[in-house]
Coordinates of C-alpha atoms in Angstrom, one line a residue:
M1 CA 23.1 0.2 14.5
L2 CA 25.7 2.9 14.9
V3 CA 28.6 2.4 12.3
S4 CA 30.6 5.3 12.6
L5 CA 30.7 8.8 14.2
S6 CA 32.7 11.6 12.5
I7 CA 33.4 14.8 14.5
R8 CA 35.4 18.0 13.5
D9 CA 36.0 20.9 15.6
F10 CA 33.4 20.3 18.3
V11 CA 34.4 21.6 21.6
L12 CA 37.8 20.0 22.3
I13 CA 37.8 17.6 19.3
E14 CA 39.6 19.0 16.5
K15 CA 39.2 15.9 14.3
L16 CA 37.8 12.4 15.3
D17 CA 36.6 9.2 13.4
L18 CA 35.0 6.4 15.3
D19 CA 34.7 3.2 13.1
L20 CA 32.7 0.9 15.0
A21 CA 31.9 -1.3 12.1
R22 CA 35.7 -2.1 11.8
A23 CA 35.5 -3.0 15.6
G24 CA 32.8 -5.5 15.3
G25 CA 29.7 -3.0 15.7
G26 CA 27.4 -4.5 17.9
G27 CA 27.9 -5.9 21.3
L28 CA 28.9 -4.1 24.2
G29 CA 31.5 -1.0 23.7
A30 CA 33.2 1.0 26.4
L31 CA 34.6 4.4 26.2
T32 CA 36.9 4.9 29.1
G33 CA 39.7 7.7 29.9
E34 CA 40.8 10.1 32.8
T35 CA 38.5 12.5 34.5
G36 CA 37.8 15.5 32.1
A37 CA 39.4 13.6 29.0
G38 CA 36.1 14.8 27.2
K39 CA 34.2 11.2 27.4
S40 CA 31.0 13.1 27.4
I41 CA 32.0 15.2 24.6
L42 CA 31.3 12.2 22.4
I43 CA 28.2 11.6 23.5
D44 CA 27.0 15.3 23.3
A45 CA 28.5 15.1 19.7
L46 CA 26.3 12.3 18.9
G47 CA 23.3 13.9 20.4
L48 CA 24.2 17.1 18.0
A49 CA 23.8 14.6 14.9
L50 CA 20.5 13.2 16.3
G51 CA 18.9 16.6 16.4
A52 CA 19.7 17.9 20.0
R53 CA 20.0 21.7 20.6
A54 CA 23.1 23.2 19.8
E55 CA 24.8 24.7 22.9
S56 CA 26.7 27.8 22.8
G57 CA 30.5 27.1 22.9
A58 CA 30.0 23.8 20.8
V59 CA 32.5 25.2 18.1
R60 CA 36.1 24.7 19.1
R61 CA 38.0 27.7 19.9
G62 CA 39.3 29.4 16.6
A63 CA 37.4 27.0 14.1
A64 CA 34.5 28.7 11.8
Q65 CA 32.2 25.9 12.3
A66 CA 31.8 22.4 13.9
S67 CA 30.3 19.3 12.3
V68 CA 29.1 15.8 13.3
A69 CA 28.2 13.2 11.1
A70 CA 26.7 9.9 12.4
S71 CA 26.2 6.6 10.0
F72 CA 23.9 3.9 10.8
D73 CA 23.2 0.5 9.2
L74 CA 19.5 0.5 8.2
P75 CA 17.9 -3.0 7.9
A76 CA 14.8 -3.6 6.0
G77 CA 11.7 -2.7 7.6
H78 CA 13.2 -0.1 10.3
P79 CA 10.9 2.7 11.2
A80 CA 13.3 5.2 10.0
R81 CA 12.8 4.0 6.5
Q82 CA 9.1 5.2 6.6
V83 CA 10.2 8.6 8.0
L84 CA 12.5 9.0 5.0
I85 CA 9.7 8.1 2.7
D86 CA 7.2 10.1 4.1
Q87 CA 9.8 13.1 3.6
A88 CA 10.4 12.1 -0.1
L89 CA 14.1 11.4 0.9
D90 CA 16.4 8.7 -0.5
V91 CA 16.1 5.4 1.4
D92 CA 19.5 3.5 1.4
D93 CA 20.6 0.8 3.7
M94 CA 23.2 3.3 5.2
L95 CA 21.7 6.4 7.0
T96 CA 24.0 9.5 7.5
L97 CA 22.7 12.1 9.8
R98 CA 25.0 15.4 9.5
R99 CA 24.9 18.6 11.7
L100 CA 26.8 21.8 10.9
V101 CA 27.1 24.6 13.7
G102 CA 28.7 27.9 12.9
A103 CA 30.6 29.9 15.5
D104 CA 27.9 32.4 15.2
G105 CA 25.3 29.9 16.4
R106 CA 23.5 29.2 12.9
G107 CA 23.6 25.7 11.6
R108 CA 22.5 23.4 9.0
A109 CA 21.3 19.7 9.0
F110 CA 21.6 17.1 6.3
V111 CA 20.2 13.4 5.8
N112 CA 22.1 11.4 3.4
D113 CA 23.8 14.8 2.1
Q114 CA 20.4 16.0 1.4
P115 CA 19.1 19.4 3.3
A116 CA 17.0 18.6 6.1
S117 CA 15.6 20.2 9.4
V118 CA 16.6 19.7 12.6
A119 CA 13.3 18.5 13.7
L120 CA 13.5 15.6 11.0
L121 CA 16.9 14.5 12.4
R122 CA 15.4 14.3 16.0
R123 CA 12.5 12.2 14.5
L124 CA 15.0 10.1 12.8
G125 CA 17.3 9.7 16.1
D126 CA 14.5 8.6 18.4
T127 CA 13.9 5.6 16.2
L128 CA 18.0 5.0 16.1
V129 CA 19.6 5.6 19.4
E130 CA 18.5 5.9 23.0
I131 CA 20.8 8.0 25.3
Q132 CA 20.4 7.2 28.8
G133 CA 22.3 9.8 30.6
Q134 CA 22.3 11.3 34.2
M135 CA 18.8 13.4 33.9
E136 CA 18.2 13.1 30.3
Q137 CA 14.6 13.8 29.7
H138 CA 13.8 11.4 27.0
G139 CA 13.7 7.8 26.3
L140 CA 12.5 5.8 29.1
L141 CA 12.2 9.1 31.2
D142 CA 9.5 10.5 28.7
V143 CA 6.1 9.4 30.3
A144 CA 4.7 9.2 26.6
T145 CA 7.0 6.0 25.8
H146 CA 6.0 4.1 29.2
R147 CA 2.6 2.8 27.4
A148 CA 4.1 1.4 24.5
S149 CA 6.9 -0.1 26.6
L150 CA 4.8 -1.9 28.8
D151 CA 2.4 -3.2 25.8
A152 CA 5.7 -4.5 24.1
F153 CA 6.9 -6.2 27.1
A154 CA 3.5 -7.8 27.8
G155 CA 2.8 -8.8 24.5
L156 CA -0.3 -6.8 24.0
E157 CA -0.1 -5.5 20.3
G158 CA -3.3 -7.6 19.7
P159 CA -5.5 -6.4 22.5
A160 CA -4.2 -2.9 21.8
E161 CA -4.9 -3.1 18.0
V162 CA -8.6 -4.4 19.1
A163 CA -9.1 -1.3 21.2
R164 CA -7.7 1.2 18.7
A165 CA -10.1 -0.2 16.1
A166 CA -13.0 -0.1 18.6
W167 CA -12.1 3.5 19.4
Q168 CA -12.1 4.5 15.7
A169 CA -15.4 2.8 15.2
W170 CA -16.9 4.6 18.1
R171 CA -15.6 7.9 17.0
A172 CA -16.8 7.2 13.3
A173 CA -20.2 6.3 14.6
E174 CA -20.6 9.4 17.1
Q175 CA -19.5 11.7 14.1
A176 CA -22.1 10.2 12.0
S177 CA -24.7 10.8 14.8
T178 CA -23.6 14.4 15.4
D179 CA -23.7 15.1 11.7
A180 CA -27.1 13.8 11.3
A181 CA -28.4 15.6 14.1
A182 CA -26.8 18.8 12.9
A183 CA -28.4 18.1 9.4
A184 CA -31.9 17.5 10.9
E185 CA -31.7 20.7 13.0
T186 CA -31.0 22.8 10.1
A187 CA -33.3 21.1 8.0
R188 CA -36.0 21.6 10.6
R189 CA -34.9 25.5 10.6
D190 CA -35.1 25.5 6.6
E191 CA -38.1 23.1 6.4
E192 CA -40.7 26.0 4.6
F193 CA -37.8 26.9 2.2
L194 CA -37.2 23.2 1.5
R195 CA -40.8 22.3 0.7
H196 CA -41.1 25.4 -1.3
A197 CA -37.8 24.8 -3.2
V198 CA -38.3 21.0 -3.8
K199 CA -42.1 21.9 -5.1
E200 CA -40.7 24.6 -7.3
L201 CA -37.7 22.5 -8.6
A202 CA -40.0 19.6 -9.2
E203 CA -42.3 21.7 -11.5
L204 CA -39.4 22.8 -13.4
S205 CA -38.0 19.3 -13.7
P206 CA -34.4 20.3 -15.0
R207 CA -32.0 18.2 -16.7
G208 CA -28.2 18.5 -16.8
D209 CA -28.2 19.4 -20.4
D210 CA -31.3 21.5 -20.4
E211 CA -29.6 24.9 -21.2
E212 CA -27.3 23.6 -23.9
K213 CA -30.1 21.9 -25.9
L214 CA -32.6 24.8 -25.3
T215 CA -30.2 27.3 -26.3
Q216 CA -29.3 25.7 -29.5
E217 CA -33.0 25.2 -30.3
R218 CA -33.8 28.8 -29.6
Q219 CA -31.2 29.8 -31.8
V220 CA -32.4 27.6 -34.8
L221 CA -36.0 29.0 -34.2
R222 CA -34.7 32.7 -33.9
A223 CA -33.3 32.0 -37.5
G224 CA -36.2 30.1 -38.6
S225 CA -37.4 32.7 -41.4
A226 CA -34.0 32.9 -43.1
L227 CA -33.5 29.4 -42.9
G228 CA -36.7 28.4 -44.4
E229 CA -36.0 31.1 -47.6
T230 CA -32.4 29.4 -47.8
L231 CA -34.0 26.0 -47.9
A232 CA -36.5 26.7 -50.7
Q233 CA -33.8 28.6 -52.4
A234 CA -31.6 25.8 -52.3
L235 CA -34.2 23.4 -53.4
S236 CA -35.2 25.5 -56.2
E237 CA -31.5 25.4 -57.6
L238 CA -31.8 21.7 -57.5
E239 CA -35.3 21.1 -58.6
H240 CA -36.8 23.9 -60.8
G241 CA -36.3 24.8 -64.4
R242 CA -32.8 23.6 -65.4
G243 CA -31.8 22.7 -62.0
A244 CA -28.8 20.8 -60.8
V245 CA -30.5 17.5 -60.4
A246 CA -32.2 17.7 -64.0
A247 CA -29.0 18.7 -65.6
L248 CA -27.2 15.7 -64.0
R249 CA -30.2 13.5 -64.9
A250 CA -30.1 14.5 -68.5
A251 CA -26.3 14.3 -68.9
H252 CA -26.5 10.8 -67.4
R253 CA -29.1 9.8 -70.1
L254 CA -27.2 11.2 -72.8
I255 CA -23.8 9.4 -72.0
E256 CA -25.7 6.4 -71.0
R257 CA -27.1 6.0 -74.6
Q258 CA -23.8 6.3 -76.2
A259 CA -21.5 4.3 -73.7
D260 CA -21.7 1.1 -75.6
K261 CA -20.3 2.7 -78.6
A262 CA -17.3 4.2 -77.0
A263 CA -15.2 1.0 -76.1
G264 CA -14.9 2.0 -72.5
R265 CA -13.8 5.3 -72.8
L266 CA -17.1 6.7 -71.3
D267 CA -17.1 4.4 -68.4
A268 CA -15.5 6.6 -66.0
A269 CA -17.6 9.5 -66.8
L270 CA -20.7 7.7 -66.4
S271 CA -19.6 6.4 -63.0
A272 CA -18.8 9.8 -61.9
L273 CA -22.3 11.0 -63.1
D274 CA -23.9 8.3 -61.3
R275 CA -22.2 9.3 -58.0
A276 CA -22.9 12.9 -58.6
L277 CA -26.7 12.3 -59.4
S278 CA -27.0 9.9 -55.9
E279 CA -25.4 12.4 -53.9
A280 CA -27.5 15.5 -55.4
T281 CA -30.9 13.3 -55.0
E282 CA -29.7 12.7 -51.4
A283 CA -29.0 16.3 -50.6
Q284 CA -32.4 17.2 -52.3
A285 CA -34.1 14.7 -50.0
Q286 CA -32.1 16.2 -46.8
L287 CA -33.0 19.6 -47.8
E288 CA -36.7 18.8 -48.1
A289 CA -36.6 17.0 -44.5
A290 CA -34.8 20.0 -43.1
R291 CA -37.7 22.4 -44.6
E292 CA -40.6 19.9 -43.1
A293 CA -38.6 19.6 -39.7
L294 CA -38.2 23.5 -39.5
D295 CA -40.7 24.6 -36.8
V296 CA -41.0 28.5 -37.0
D297 CA -44.0 28.6 -35.0
P298 CA -43.6 31.8 -32.7
A299 CA -45.4 29.9 -29.8
H300 CA -42.9 27.4 -29.5
L301 CA -40.3 29.8 -29.5
E302 CA -41.7 31.7 -26.7
K303 CA -42.1 28.5 -24.7
I304 CA -38.3 27.9 -25.1
E305 CA -37.6 31.2 -24.0
E306 CA -40.0 31.1 -21.1
R307 CA -38.1 27.9 -19.7
L308 CA -34.7 29.0 -20.5
F309 CA -35.7 32.2 -18.3
A310 CA -37.0 30.2 -15.6
L311 CA -34.0 27.7 -15.4
R312 CA -31.6 30.5 -15.0
A313 CA -33.7 32.6 -12.5
A314 CA -33.7 29.2 -10.5
A315 CA -29.9 28.7 -10.8
R316 CA -29.2 32.4 -9.8
K317 CA -31.8 32.2 -6.9
H318 CA -29.7 29.1 -5.6
G319 CA -26.3 30.3 -6.5
V320 CA -25.6 27.2 -8.9
P321 CA -25.0 26.8 -12.6
V322 CA -28.1 25.9 -14.5
S323 CA -26.5 22.4 -15.3
D324 CA -26.4 21.7 -11.4
L325 CA -29.9 22.3 -10.6
A326 CA -31.2 18.7 -11.0
A327 CA -28.3 17.7 -8.5
L328 CA -29.6 20.4 -6.3
A329 CA -33.0 19.2 -6.4
G330 CA -32.0 16.0 -5.6
R331 CA -30.2 17.0 -2.5
F332 CA -33.0 19.3 -1.2
A333 CA -35.3 16.3 -1.7
S334 CA -33.0 14.1 0.4
Q335 CA -33.1 16.6 3.3
L336 CA -36.6 16.9 3.2
A337 CA -37.0 13.0 3.2
A338 CA -34.5 13.0 6.0
L339 CA -36.5 15.7 8.2
D340 CA -39.8 13.4 7.5
D341 CA -38.0 10.4 8.8
G342 CA -35.2 12.1 10.8
E343 CA -36.5 10.9 14.3
A344 CA -36.0 7.3 13.3
L345 CA -32.6 7.9 11.7
L346 CA -31.5 9.8 14.8
K347 CA -32.4 7.1 17.0
R348 CA -30.7 4.3 14.8
L349 CA -27.7 6.2 14.6
A350 CA -27.7 7.2 18.5
A351 CA -28.0 3.3 19.1
E352 CA -25.2 2.7 16.7
A353 CA -23.0 4.9 18.6
G354 CA -24.0 3.4 21.9
A355 CA -23.1 0.1 20.8
A356 CA -19.8 1.4 19.5
R357 CA -19.0 2.9 22.9
A358 CA -19.9 -0.4 24.7
A359 CA -17.7 -2.4 22.4
Y360 CA -14.7 0.0 22.9
V361 CA -15.4 0.0 26.7
D362 CA -15.1 -3.9 26.8
A363 CA -12.0 -3.9 24.6
A364 CA -10.3 -1.1 26.8
A365 CA -11.3 -3.1 29.8
T366 CA -9.8 -6.2 28.4
L367 CA -6.6 -4.1 27.4
A368 CA -6.5 -2.5 30.9
A369 CA -6.7 -6.0 32.8
A370 CA -4.0 -7.3 30.4
R371 CA -1.7 -4.3 31.5
R372 CA -2.1 -4.7 35.0
K373 CA -1.0 -8.1 34.8
G374 CA 1.6 -7.1 32.6
A375 CA 2.7 -4.4 34.8
A376 CA 2.6 -6.8 37.7
R377 CA 5.2 -9.0 35.7
L378 CA 7.6 -5.9 34.7
D379 CA 7.5 -4.7 38.2
K380 CA 8.8 -8.3 39.4
A381 CA 11.3 -8.5 36.6
V382 CA 12.6 -5.1 37.4
A383 CA 12.7 -5.6 41.2
A384 CA 15.0 -8.8 40.5
E385 CA 17.4 -6.3 38.9
L386 CA 17.6 -3.7 41.5
A387 CA 19.3 -5.6 44.4
P388 CA 22.7 -6.3 42.6
L389 CA 22.8 -2.7 41.6
R390 CA 22.7 -1.6 45.3
L391 CA 19.3 -0.5 45.0
E392 CA 17.8 -3.2 47.1
K393 CA 15.8 -0.7 49.2
A394 CA 14.3 1.0 46.3
K395 CA 11.0 -0.3 44.8
F396 CA 9.8 0.3 41.1
V397 CA 6.1 0.3 40.1
T398 CA 4.3 0.4 37.1
A399 CA 1.4 2.6 37.9
V400 CA -1.7 1.9 35.8
S401 CA -4.5 4.7 36.5
T402 CA -7.7 5.0 35.0
L403 CA -8.3 8.3 33.0
P404 CA -11.7 10.4 33.0
E405 CA -13.7 9.5 29.8
A406 CA -12.8 13.1 28.5
E407 CA -9.1 11.5 28.2
W408 CA -10.0 8.3 26.8
S409 CA -8.2 7.5 23.3
E410 CA -7.3 5.0 20.9
H411 CA -4.7 3.9 23.2
G412 CA -7.1 2.9 26.0
T413 CA -8.7 4.2 29.0
E414 CA -5.7 4.4 31.5
R415 CA -2.5 6.2 31.9
I416 CA 1.0 4.3 32.2
Q417 CA 3.8 5.8 34.2
F418 CA 7.0 4.4 35.6
M419 CA 7.3 5.2 39.2
V420 CA 9.9 4.6 42.0
A421 CA 10.3 4.8 45.8
T422 CA 14.0 4.9 46.9
N423 CA 13.3 4.6 50.3
P424 CA 11.0 2.4 52.4
G425 CA 7.8 4.0 53.4
T426 CA 7.8 6.6 50.9
P427 CA 5.1 6.8 48.3
P428 CA 6.4 6.1 44.5
A429 CA 6.9 9.1 42.3
P430 CA 8.1 9.6 38.8
I431 CA 11.3 8.2 38.2
A432 CA 13.1 11.3 36.9
R433 CA 12.0 13.4 40.0
V434 CA 13.1 10.9 42.9
A435 CA 16.3 9.2 41.5
S436 CA 19.8 10.9 42.0
G437 CA 22.0 10.9 38.7
G438 CA 23.6 7.5 39.6
E439 CA 20.4 6.0 40.9
L440 CA 18.7 7.1 37.8
S441 CA 21.3 5.6 35.6
R442 CA 21.2 2.3 37.4
F443 CA 17.3 2.3 37.4
L444 CA 17.1 2.9 33.6
L445 CA 19.7 0.0 33.2
A446 CA 17.5 -2.3 35.2
L447 CA 14.4 -1.3 33.4
K448 CA 16.2 -1.4 30.1
V449 CA 17.5 -4.9 30.6
C450 CA 13.9 -6.0 31.4
L451 CA 12.7 -4.1 28.1
A452 CA 15.6 -5.3 25.9
R453 CA 13.7 -6.2 22.9
V454 CA 11.3 -3.3 23.2
G455 CA 11.5 -0.1 21.1
D456 CA 13.0 0.4 17.7
A457 CA 16.4 2.1 18.7
A458 CA 19.2 -0.7 17.9
T459 CA 21.8 1.4 19.7
I460 CA 21.8 2.4 23.4
V461 CA 24.3 4.8 25.2
F462 CA 24.7 4.7 28.8
D463 CA 26.8 7.8 30.2
E464 CA 28.4 7.0 33.5
V465 CA 25.7 4.6 34.6
D466 CA 28.4 3.3 37.2
S467 CA 28.6 6.8 38.9
G468 CA 29.3 6.4 42.5
I469 CA 29.7 2.6 42.7
G470 CA 32.4 0.1 42.6
G471 CA 33.4 -3.7 43.4
A472 CA 30.5 -6.0 43.3
T473 CA 27.9 -3.4 42.2
A474 CA 30.0 -2.4 39.2
A475 CA 30.4 -5.7 38.0
A476 CA 26.7 -6.2 38.4
V477 CA 26.2 -3.1 36.2
G478 CA 28.8 -4.5 33.6
E479 CA 26.9 -8.0 33.7
R480 CA 23.6 -6.2 32.9
L481 CA 25.1 -4.2 30.2
R482 CA 26.6 -7.2 28.5
R483 CA 23.2 -9.1 29.0
L484 CA 21.4 -6.1 27.3
A485 CA 24.1 -5.9 24.5
K486 CA 23.1 -9.4 23.2
D487 CA 20.0 -7.7 21.8
V488 CA 21.2 -4.4 21.1
Q489 CA 24.3 -2.2 20.5
V490 CA 25.5 -0.6 23.9
L491 CA 27.7 2.0 24.4
V492 CA 28.8 2.9 27.8
V493 CA 31.0 5.9 29.1
T494 CA 32.4 4.4 32.2
H495 CA 35.0 5.2 35.1
S496 CA 34.7 1.4 36.3
P497 CA 37.3 -1.2 35.5
Q498 CA 35.0 -4.0 36.1
V499 CA 32.2 -2.5 33.6
A500 CA 35.4 -2.0 30.9
A501 CA 36.7 -5.5 31.5
L502 CA 33.4 -7.0 30.4
A503 CA 33.1 -5.1 27.2
D504 CA 33.5 -6.7 23.7
R505 CA 35.4 -3.8 22.7
Q506 CA 37.1 -0.4 24.4
W507 CA 37.9 2.9 23.1
L508 CA 40.4 5.2 25.2
I509 CA 39.5 8.9 25.3
R510 CA 42.6 11.1 25.4
K511 CA 42.9 14.6 26.2
T512 CA 46.3 16.5 25.4
T513 CA 46.8 19.9 26.7
T514 CA 49.5 22.6 25.2
R515 CA 50.3 25.9 26.4
N516 CA 47.6 27.5 24.3
A517 CA 45.1 24.8 23.5
A518 CA 43.6 21.4 24.7
S519 CA 42.3 18.7 22.4
T520 CA 40.6 15.2 22.7
D521 CA 41.0 12.1 20.5
V522 CA 40.0 8.6 20.8
L523 CA 42.2 5.4 20.5
A524 CA 40.9 2.0 19.8
L525 CA 42.4 -0.4 22.2
D526 CA 43.7 -3.9 21.4
A527 CA 44.3 -6.5 24.0
V528 CA 47.4 -5.0 25.4
G529 CA 46.1 -1.5 25.3
R530 CA 43.0 -2.6 27.2
R531 CA 45.1 -4.2 29.9
E532 CA 47.0 -1.1 30.4
E533 CA 44.0 1.0 30.5
I534 CA 42.0 -0.9 33.1
A535 CA 45.5 -1.4 35.0
R536 CA 45.4 2.3 35.0
M537 CA 41.6 2.4 36.0
L538 CA 42.5 0.3 38.8
S539 CA 45.4 2.2 40.2
G540 CA 45.4 5.5 39.2
A541 CA 48.3 7.8 37.8
E542 CA 51.0 5.1 38.2
V543 CA 50.3 1.6 36.6
T544 CA 51.8 -1.0 39.1
A545 CA 52.5 -4.7 38.2
E546 CA 49.6 -5.5 40.8
A547 CA 47.3 -3.4 38.9
R548 CA 48.2 -5.3 35.9
A549 CA 47.8 -8.5 37.4
A550 CA 44.3 -7.6 38.9
A551 CA 43.5 -6.3 35.2
D552 CA 44.2 -9.8 33.9
R553 CA 42.3 -11.3 36.4
L554 CA 39.0 -9.1 35.2
L555 CA 39.6 -9.5 31.8
A556 CA 40.0 -13.4 32.2
A557 CA 36.9 -13.5 34.4
A558 CA 34.9 -11.5 31.8
G559 CA 35.8 -14.4 29.4

């Protein structure tokens, strides 16, 4: 819901702050004033904050830049919250969209005071406000919204989701079949290579850690002679002559014999000799084991080097690291197996794709039948609204047309379009191309009343929906606006006293002209102010007692 609108230096408006929250927020709000006072400027300013194109001349004469800020109450679950999350922007209960436009035409956009693109303002604005003006090509005039509007009106979210899931399953099955066919074709082209590669790699039998282990083993074998000499010399130091082990053993015997006579003073030394002798003996055993395990056979070294060469040659040939040869062998074997069993696999995948298509066609047919029933109900509901709006000769039609298969989608197999015929005997045509400005606004009002709970926008703005009408027709427009305002916030720019009287709150748009400039401001009207304004709307320039009495009757009848 729109909470406030702040405008600075926009066209004729120097400074304007519209506080809708203080006025009660929801319901039906009327914007009135004399012709040329600038009522539509407010709508243009709001549109700018919602991402509309900045027209030349938007900046008030003499000002450096124009700014417009629109603040909205953002309830939990509102789709604008997800848009903010997707853009990594802060999400609060209040959302403010702000737009700056310089006199040079350049501008900036902000979302909750964080820099943003105009496109993002437009995305957010589409979830927040619908502006139904004369020939505004968005909202219900956008054919892209008609399908979703019909589905929501008819309560078809369930069948639509079934069709969407069936479409995705069909697409996935078709993709799997296509990929398998392409892989089989590639395998057939490369069959000779695959068979040779699989045989070659199978003989080589690579493992992921082959290169590392073989390299280490080769290093040891290449150093085998020097290692053998080093081991022999080390053992000689420990074993032969007065070696370390013999020396430790002799020292241990000597101390052990005298330990009982030393009153414990030799216990620590004896314990240390025990440990040293044990470690020296273990070292001797390990060196002997290493000497025995050392294989310096030149033939073994040659075999290791040959295997390393073969592995590295295969890796270069296939353009992979040696460590990836085992995985590559597995892939080649799988491709060859798929080639050998390819026909059966392709037939199975094709059958699955056919079954998925049939499931989608069934789901889409169910959805299409429900849409046609829903379309008939919507047409009937809109028709009931047209006659009181002085459109009794017009006909509204929700056209449901079947699409060629190339245009099927997750949304179904038909195109939905709202059409109208304004005169008997003329074929229905798209609503935006047939209806005149005033008729268009009333068509959109009738349609929106029937679709009151459809869509995300909690604020709907009607710009001069009562153009060219008066009396009972204007009252009928007001009644429908009031009915619509029970579900969403409605703001209407109006010249009709009947419409204004039915509003829950009213603002007067005033234009002040001096010798050098003109400016526009807005005044929130109290009960007395509303009576005077509605009387002016009834009588013109001079407000008479009769006009005030008529205004009292309109306000009383409105309740």
